[in-house]
Amino acid sequence: MSVASRLGIVFMRAMAHVPLPVSRGFGVVLGRLLHVVAVPRRHVVDTNLALCFPQKSAAERRRIARETFVFVAQSWLDRSWLWHAPESVVRRRLRVVGAAPEIEEMAHGSAPMILFAPHFYGLDAAATALTMHTARPSTTIYTTQRDPLIDDWIREGRKRFGNVITLNRTEGIKPIVAGLRKGGLLYLLPDMDFGRDQTVFVPFYGVMASTIPSLSRFARLGKAKVVPIVSRLTPTGYDIEVLPAWQDFPSDDAVADTALMNRRLQGYIDAMPSQYYWVHRRFKTRPDGEPPVY
């Protein structure tokens, strides 16, 4: 446990009581600074944007890159109040909107449901908002942090409200499927590059991307409907949009399902490209014979 980690958590607890406009303003300054000094990560963002948006001008891609670093900083600082501010403050800043039948079923139903939550910067805000609105067991798949103190802090923050079960990626699919079949919710974020194991290559903005077919697999095994969740950072907090359940998913073809997932994800991203998690090396795993892109 490092002193830096302890100080960082103390800082975040203190930030929970700072007015949101002040915190967001600090995020603007921090994000602009990161865009200048975090050169390797800026290279990742610039590469992702060039691959995914070749039709946009270089100036437009630079604008998106600058904005995405601001959203990185603001969303990270927002975890202070998400995980430490009074519940009344959190509720006031999180607004769940969208498909009323899905919102009602999520809160009070019993049918298995997978919440497809792509990596927009509001993903933790969305998880908090949705678990605040339901007593149903909600499972999320968790990647362990190297620092045990930070790991505990993040895990406890995500379990703050509701009946949340955090499962490590190494625990396999059995507890996930079992939770779904008991009528639980699964908050799933399958749109990252987790390497070559158990993945398929499907297009993402026309570039072959290593993608886990877990959305199709869990929907089929858990007999669960898929409900997309799109989180948007706003001046007053976050809007968490619950979209209508997919009617044609899953099929018997997990690869086709995963390609369909990416195509629909592109539509969500196109509506607010700066708020997607471009700091991730989405194309780090390449098909055999293709050169690295970063």
GROMACS .gro file of N, CA and C in nm, residues 96-201:
model
  318
   96VAL      N    1  -3.200   0.913  -1.466
   96VAL     CA    2  -3.226   0.796  -1.550
   96VAL      C    3  -3.341   0.830  -1.645
   97VAL      N    4  -3.314   0.818  -1.774
   97VAL     CA    5  -3.412   0.855  -1.876
   97VAL      C    6  -3.421   0.741  -1.978
   98GLY      N    7  -3.521   0.752  -2.067
   98GLY     CA    8  -3.527   0.657  -2.176
   98GLY      C    9  -3.649   0.570  -2.176
   99ALA      N   10  -3.630   0.442  -2.212
   99ALA     CA   11  -3.740   0.348  -2.236
   99ALA      C   12  -3.809   0.311  -2.105
  100ALA      N   13  -3.931   0.360  -2.088
  100ALA     CA   14  -4.003   0.338  -1.961
  100ALA      C   15  -4.027   0.191  -1.930
  101PRO      N   16  -4.068   0.106  -2.027
  101PRO     CA   17  -4.089  -0.035  -1.992
  101PRO      C   18  -3.963  -0.104  -1.941
  102GLU      N   19  -3.849  -0.073  -2.003
  102GLU     CA   20  -3.724  -0.134  -1.959
  102GLU      C   21  -3.682  -0.082  -1.821
  103ILE      N   22  -3.703   0.047  -1.797
  103ILE     CA   23  -3.669   0.103  -1.666
  103ILE      C   24  -3.755   0.037  -1.557
  104GLU      N   25  -3.883   0.022  -1.584
  104GLU     CA   26  -3.975  -0.041  -1.488
  104GLU      C   27  -3.937  -0.186  -1.464
  105GLU      N   28  -3.908  -0.259  -1.572
  105GLU     CA   29  -3.872  -0.400  -1.557
  105GLU      C   30  -3.739  -0.415  -1.484
  106MET      N   31  -3.646  -0.328  -1.514
  106MET     CA   32  -3.517  -0.333  -1.445
  106MET      C   33  -3.534  -0.314  -1.295
  107ALA      N   34  -3.622  -0.222  -1.258
  107ALA     CA   35  -3.641  -0.190  -1.117
  107ALA      C   36  -3.724  -0.294  -1.043
  108HIS      N   37  -3.828  -0.345  -1.109
  108HIS     CA   38  -3.925  -0.428  -1.035
  108HIS      C   39  -3.950  -0.565  -1.095
  109GLY      N   40  -3.892  -0.594  -1.210
  109GLY     CA   41  -3.918  -0.722  -1.275
  109GLY      C   42  -3.833  -0.833  -1.218
  110SER      N   43  -3.845  -0.949  -1.281
  110SER     CA   44  -3.769  -1.066  -1.236
  110SER      C   45  -3.704  -1.142  -1.350
  111ALA      N   46  -3.725  -1.097  -1.475
  111ALA     CA   47  -3.666  -1.165  -1.590
  111ALA      C   48  -3.518  -1.132  -1.599
  112PRO      N   49  -3.435  -1.229  -1.639
  112PRO     CA   50  -3.291  -1.202  -1.655
  112PRO      C   51  -3.268  -1.089  -1.754
  113MET      N   52  -3.175  -1.000  -1.720
  113MET     CA   53  -3.149  -0.883  -1.804
  113MET      C   54  -3.000  -0.849  -1.802
  114ILE      N   55  -2.945  -0.831  -1.921
  114ILE     CA   56  -2.807  -0.785  -1.933
  114ILE      C   57  -2.810  -0.638  -1.972
  115LEU      N   58  -2.744  -0.556  -1.893
  115LEU     CA   59  -2.731  -0.414  -1.922
  115LEU      C   60  -2.600  -0.395  -1.998
  116PHE      N   61  -2.611  -0.375  -2.129
  116PHE     CA   62  -2.494  -0.354  -2.214
  116PHE      C   63  -2.448  -0.211  -2.196
  117ALA      N   64  -2.338  -0.193  -2.124
  117ALA     CA   65  -2.290  -0.060  -2.086
  117ALA      C   66  -2.155  -0.034  -2.151
  118PRO      N   67  -2.152   0.025  -2.271
  118PRO     CA   68  -2.024   0.054  -2.336
  118PRO      C   69  -1.939   0.150  -2.253
  119HIS      N   70  -1.812   0.157  -2.289
  119HIS     CA   71  -1.717   0.238  -2.213
  119HIS      C   72  -1.726   0.387  -2.246
  120PHE      N   73  -1.838   0.447  -2.210
  120PHE     CA   74  -1.842   0.592  -2.205
  120PHE      C   75  -1.791   0.635  -2.068
  121TYR      N   76  -1.750   0.760  -2.057
  121TYR     CA   77  -1.686   0.803  -1.932
  121TYR      C   78  -1.781   0.803  -1.813
  122GLY      N   79  -1.911   0.797  -1.840
  122GLY     CA   80  -2.007   0.792  -1.730
  122GLY      C   81  -2.041   0.652  -1.684
  123LEU      N   82  -1.959   0.553  -1.714
  123LEU     CA   83  -1.995   0.415  -1.685
  123LEU      C   84  -2.014   0.390  -1.535
  124ASP      N   85  -1.931   0.451  -1.449
  124ASP     CA   86  -1.949   0.431  -1.305
  124ASP      C   87  -2.073   0.504  -1.255
  125ALA      N   88  -2.101   0.621  -1.311
  125ALA     CA   89  -2.222   0.694  -1.274
  125ALA      C   90  -2.346   0.614  -1.313
  126ALA      N   91  -2.343   0.552  -1.431
  126ALA     CA   92  -2.456   0.472  -1.476
  126ALA      C   93  -2.478   0.353  -1.383
  127ALA      N   94  -2.370   0.285  -1.347
  127ALA     CA   95  -2.382   0.170  -1.257
  127ALA      C   96  -2.442   0.212  -1.123
  128THR      N   97  -2.396   0.325  -1.070
  128THR     CA   98  -2.449   0.374  -0.943
  128THR      C   99  -2.597   0.408  -0.955
  129ALA      N  100  -2.633   0.481  -1.060
  129ALA     CA  101  -2.772   0.522  -1.077
  129ALA      C  102  -2.864   0.402  -1.088
  130LEU      N  103  -2.823   0.300  -1.164
  130LEU     CA  104  -2.911   0.187  -1.186
  130LEU      C  105  -2.924   0.099  -1.062
  131THR      N  106  -2.817   0.083  -0.987
  131THR     CA  107  -2.828   0.004  -0.865
  131THR      C  108  -2.906   0.079  -0.757
  132MET      N  109  -2.909   0.212  -0.764
  132MET     CA  110  -2.992   0.288  -0.672
  132MET      C  111  -3.140   0.271  -0.700
  133HIS      N  112  -3.173   0.231  -0.824
  133HIS     CA  113  -3.313   0.222  -0.866
  133HIS      C  114  -3.369   0.081  -0.860
  134THR      N  115  -3.295  -0.015  -0.810
  134THR     CA  116  -3.346  -0.151  -0.805
  134THR      C  117  -3.289  -0.226  -0.685
  135ALA      N  118  -3.370  -0.316  -0.632
  135ALA     CA  119  -3.323  -0.404  -0.524
  135ALA      C  120  -3.278  -0.539  -0.580
  136ARG      N  121  -3.292  -0.558  -0.714
  136ARG     CA  122  -3.253  -0.685  -0.774
  136ARG      C  123  -3.102  -0.705  -0.763
  137PRO      N  124  -3.055  -0.828  -0.746
  137PRO     CA  125  -2.910  -0.852  -0.747
  137PRO      C  126  -2.850  -0.808  -0.879
  138SER      N  127  -2.741  -0.736  -0.871
  138SER     CA  128  -2.675  -0.683  -0.990
  138SER      C  129  -2.529  -0.725  -0.988
  139THR      N  130  -2.488  -0.795  -1.092
  139THR     CA  131  -2.351  -0.846  -1.101
  139THR      C  132  -2.270  -0.760  -1.197
  140THR      N  133  -2.148  -0.730  -1.158
  140THR     CA  134  -2.056  -0.664  -1.248
  140THR      C  135  -1.924  -0.740  -1.248
  141ILE      N  136  -1.860  -0.748  -1.363
  141ILE     CA  137  -1.733  -0.820  -1.376
  141ILE      C  138  -1.619  -0.722  -1.356
  142TYR      N  139  -1.524  -0.761  -1.273
  142TYR     CA  140  -1.428  -0.667  -1.217
  142TYR      C  141  -1.285  -0.709  -1.252
  143THR      N  142  -1.203  -0.612  -1.290
  143THR     CA  143  -1.061  -0.635  -1.313
  143THR      C  144  -0.983  -0.586  -1.191
  144THR      N  145  -0.909  -0.675  -1.128
  144THR     CA  146  -0.836  -0.640  -1.007
  144THR      C  147  -0.728  -0.536  -1.034
  145GLN      N  148  -0.720  -0.436  -0.947
  145GLN     CA  149  -0.615  -0.334  -0.956
  145GLN      C  150  -0.488  -0.384  -0.887
  146ARG      N  151  -0.375  -0.337  -0.934
  146ARG     CA  152  -0.248  -0.384  -0.877
  146ARG      C  153  -0.228  -0.339  -0.733
  147ASP      N  154  -0.275  -0.220  -0.700
  147ASP     CA  155  -0.262  -0.170  -0.563
  147ASP      C  156  -0.383  -0.217  -0.482
  148PRO      N  157  -0.363  -0.298  -0.378
  148PRO     CA  158  -0.478  -0.351  -0.302
  148PRO      C  159  -0.564  -0.242  -0.241
  149LEU      N  160  -0.504  -0.132  -0.199
  149LEU     CA  161  -0.581  -0.024  -0.138
  149LEU      C  162  -0.674   0.040  -0.241
  150ILE      N  163  -0.624   0.067  -0.360
  150ILE     CA  164  -0.706   0.123  -0.467
  150ILE      C  165  -0.811   0.021  -0.510
  151ASP      N  166  -0.772  -0.105  -0.515
  151ASP     CA  167  -0.866  -0.210  -0.552
  151ASP      C  168  -0.985  -0.212  -0.457
  152ASP      N  169  -0.959  -0.209  -0.327
  152ASP     CA  170  -1.067  -0.209  -0.228
  152ASP      C  171  -1.154  -0.084  -0.241
  153TRP      N  172  -1.089   0.029  -0.262
  153TRP     CA  173  -1.163   0.156  -0.272
  153TRP      C  174  -1.259   0.155  -0.391
  154ILE      N  175  -1.212   0.111  -0.505
  154ILE     CA  176  -1.297   0.106  -0.624
  154ILE      C  177  -1.409   0.005  -0.607
  155ARG      N  178  -1.376  -0.112  -0.556
  155ARG     CA  179  -1.479  -0.215  -0.541
  155ARG      C  180  -1.588  -0.172  -0.443
  156GLU      N  181  -1.548  -0.112  -0.332
  156GLU     CA  182  -1.647  -0.067  -0.235
  156GLU      C  183  -1.730   0.049  -0.289
  157GLY      N  184  -1.668   0.136  -0.368
  157GLY     CA  185  -1.744   0.244  -0.429
  157GLY      C  186  -1.851   0.192  -0.522
  158ARG      N  187  -1.818   0.091  -0.599
  158ARG     CA  188  -1.915   0.035  -0.693
  158ARG      C  189  -2.024  -0.046  -0.624
  159LYS      N  190  -2.000  -0.088  -0.502
  159LYS     CA  191  -2.099  -0.164  -0.426
  159LYS      C  192  -2.176  -0.076  -0.328
  160ARG      N  193  -2.161   0.056  -0.338
  160ARG     CA  194  -2.215   0.145  -0.234
  160ARG      C  195  -2.367   0.136  -0.223
  161PHE      N  196  -2.437   0.130  -0.334
  161PHE     CA  197  -2.583   0.127  -0.333
  161PHE      C  198  -2.633  -0.001  -0.396
  162GLY      N  199  -2.745  -0.050  -0.347
  162GLY     CA  200  -2.809  -0.166  -0.406
  162GLY      C  201  -2.745  -0.297  -0.363
  163ASN      N  202  -2.784  -0.402  -0.433
  163ASN     CA  203  -2.737  -0.537  -0.405
  163ASN      C  204  -2.639  -0.576  -0.515
  164VAL      N  205  -2.515  -0.533  -0.501
  164VAL     CA  206  -2.416  -0.547  -0.606
  164VAL      C  207  -2.319  -0.661  -0.574
  165ILE      N  208  -2.296  -0.745  -0.673
  165ILE     CA  209  -2.201  -0.856  -0.663
  165ILE      C  210  -2.088  -0.829  -0.761
  166THR      N  211  -1.966  -0.818  -0.712
  166THR     CA  212  -1.851  -0.797  -0.800
  166THR      C  213  -1.778  -0.928  -0.819
  167LEU      N  214  -1.761  -0.968  -0.943
  167LEU     CA  215  -1.691  -1.093  -0.975
  167LEU      C  216  -1.565  -1.062  -1.054
  168ASN      N  217  -1.456  -1.126  -1.015
  168ASN     CA  218  -1.332  -1.110  -1.088
  168ASN      C  219  -1.339  -1.187  -1.220
  169ARG      N  220  -1.271  -1.136  -1.319
  169ARG     CA  221  -1.272  -1.202  -1.451
  169ARG      C  222  -1.223  -1.345  -1.445
  170THR      N  223  -1.140  -1.376  -1.346
  170THR     CA  224  -1.084  -1.512  -1.335
  170THR      C  225  -1.183  -1.612  -1.277
  171GLU      N  226  -1.299  -1.567  -1.230
  171GLU     CA  227  -1.395  -1.657  -1.165
  171GLU      C  228  -1.482  -1.734  -1.263
  172GLY      N  229  -1.468  -1.707  -1.391
  172GLY     CA  230  -1.539  -1.785  -1.491
  172GLY      C  231  -1.684  -1.743  -1.509
  173ILE      N  232  -1.754  -1.819  -1.594
  173ILE     CA  233  -1.889  -1.780  -1.634
  173ILE      C  234  -1.999  -1.839  -1.546
  174LYS      N  235  -1.969  -1.944  -1.469
  174LYS     CA  236  -2.075  -2.012  -1.395
  174LYS      C  237  -2.150  -1.920  -1.300
  175PRO      N  238  -2.081  -1.841  -1.215
  175PRO     CA  239  -2.158  -1.754  -1.125
  175PRO      C  240  -2.235  -1.644  -1.198
  176ILE      N  241  -2.185  -1.603  -1.313
  176ILE     CA  242  -2.254  -1.500  -1.392
  176ILE      C  243  -2.384  -1.555  -1.447
  177VAL      N  244  -2.377  -1.672  -1.509
  177VAL     CA  245  -2.497  -1.734  -1.566
  177VAL      C  246  -2.596  -1.771  -1.456
  178ALA      N  247  -2.544  -1.821  -1.344
  178ALA     CA  248  -2.632  -1.857  -1.233
  178ALA      C  249  -2.708  -1.735  -1.182
  179GLY      N  250  -2.639  -1.620  -1.173
  179GLY     CA  251  -2.705  -1.499  -1.128
  179GLY      C  252  -2.815  -1.455  -1.222
  180LEU      N  253  -2.791  -1.466  -1.353
  180LEU     CA  254  -2.892  -1.430  -1.451
  180LEU      C  255  -3.014  -1.522  -1.441
  181ARG      N  256  -2.990  -1.651  -1.430
  181ARG     CA  257  -3.101  -1.746  -1.428
  181ARG      C  258  -3.186  -1.732  -1.302
  182LYS      N  259  -3.131  -1.669  -1.199
  182LYS     CA  260  -3.209  -1.642  -1.077
  182LYS      C  261  -3.285  -1.509  -1.087
  183GLY      N  262  -3.279  -1.446  -1.204
  183GLY     CA  263  -3.353  -1.322  -1.223
  183GLY      C  264  -3.272  -1.198  -1.193
  184GLY      N  265  -3.141  -1.209  -1.199
  184GLY     CA  266  -3.057  -1.095  -1.167
  184GLY      C  267  -3.025  -1.009  -1.288
  185LEU      N  268  -2.955  -0.900  -1.261
  185LEU     CA  269  -2.906  -0.811  -1.365
  185LEU      C  270  -2.756  -0.833  -1.383
  186LEU      N  271  -2.708  -0.818  -1.504
  186LEU     CA  272  -2.565  -0.822  -1.531
  186LEU      C  273  -2.525  -0.693  -1.600
  187TYR      N  274  -2.437  -0.617  -1.536
  187TYR     CA  275  -2.385  -0.492  -1.593
  187TYR      C  276  -2.258  -0.528  -1.668
  188LEU      N  277  -2.265  -0.528  -1.801
  188LEU     CA  278  -2.159  -0.587  -1.882
  188LEU      C  279  -2.096  -0.483  -1.973
  189LEU      N  280  -1.962  -0.481  -1.973
  189LEU     CA  281  -1.885  -0.386  -2.055
  189LEU      C  282  -1.788  -0.465  -2.143
  190PRO      N  283  -1.835  -0.521  -2.254
  190PRO     CA  284  -1.752  -0.612  -2.333
  190PRO      C  285  -1.678  -0.546  -2.449
  191ASP      N  286  -1.670  -0.413  -2.452
  191ASP     CA  287  -1.620  -0.343  -2.571
  191ASP      C  288  -1.476  -0.298  -2.556
  192MET      N  289  -1.392  -0.380  -2.494
  192MET     CA  290  -1.251  -0.349  -2.483
  192MET      C  291  -1.168  -0.464  -2.537
  193ASP      N  292  -1.041  -0.438  -2.559
  193ASP     CA  293  -0.948  -0.539  -2.609
  193ASP      C  294  -0.885  -0.608  -2.488
  194PHE      N  295  -0.925  -0.734  -2.465
  194PHE     CA  296  -0.871  -0.810  -2.352
  194PHE      C  297  -0.771  -0.915  -2.397
  195GLY      N  298  -0.715  -0.896  -2.515
  195GLY     CA  299  -0.617  -0.991  -2.563
  195GLY      C  300  -0.676  -1.088  -2.663
  196ARG      N  301  -0.603  -1.196  -2.688
  196ARG     CA  302  -0.641  -1.290  -2.794
  196ARG      C  303  -0.725  -1.407  -2.743
  197ASP      N  304  -0.715  -1.441  -2.615
  197ASP     CA  305  -0.784  -1.557  -2.562
  197ASP      C  306  -0.935  -1.539  -2.564
  198GLN      N  307  -1.006  -1.637  -2.618
  198GLN     CA  308  -1.152  -1.642  -2.617
  198GLN      C  309  -1.215  -1.518  -2.680
  199THR      N  310  -1.149  -1.461  -2.779
  199THR     CA  311  -1.204  -1.345  -2.848
  199THR      C  312  -1.223  -1.376  -2.996
  200VAL      N  313  -1.297  -1.289  -3.062
  200VAL     CA  314  -1.314  -1.299  -3.207
  200VAL      C  315  -1.275  -1.165  -3.267
  201PHE      N  316  -1.238  -1.166  -3.393
  201PHE     CA  317  -1.208  -1.041  -3.464
  201PHE      C  318  -1.329  -1.001  -3.546
   0.00000   0.00000   0.00000
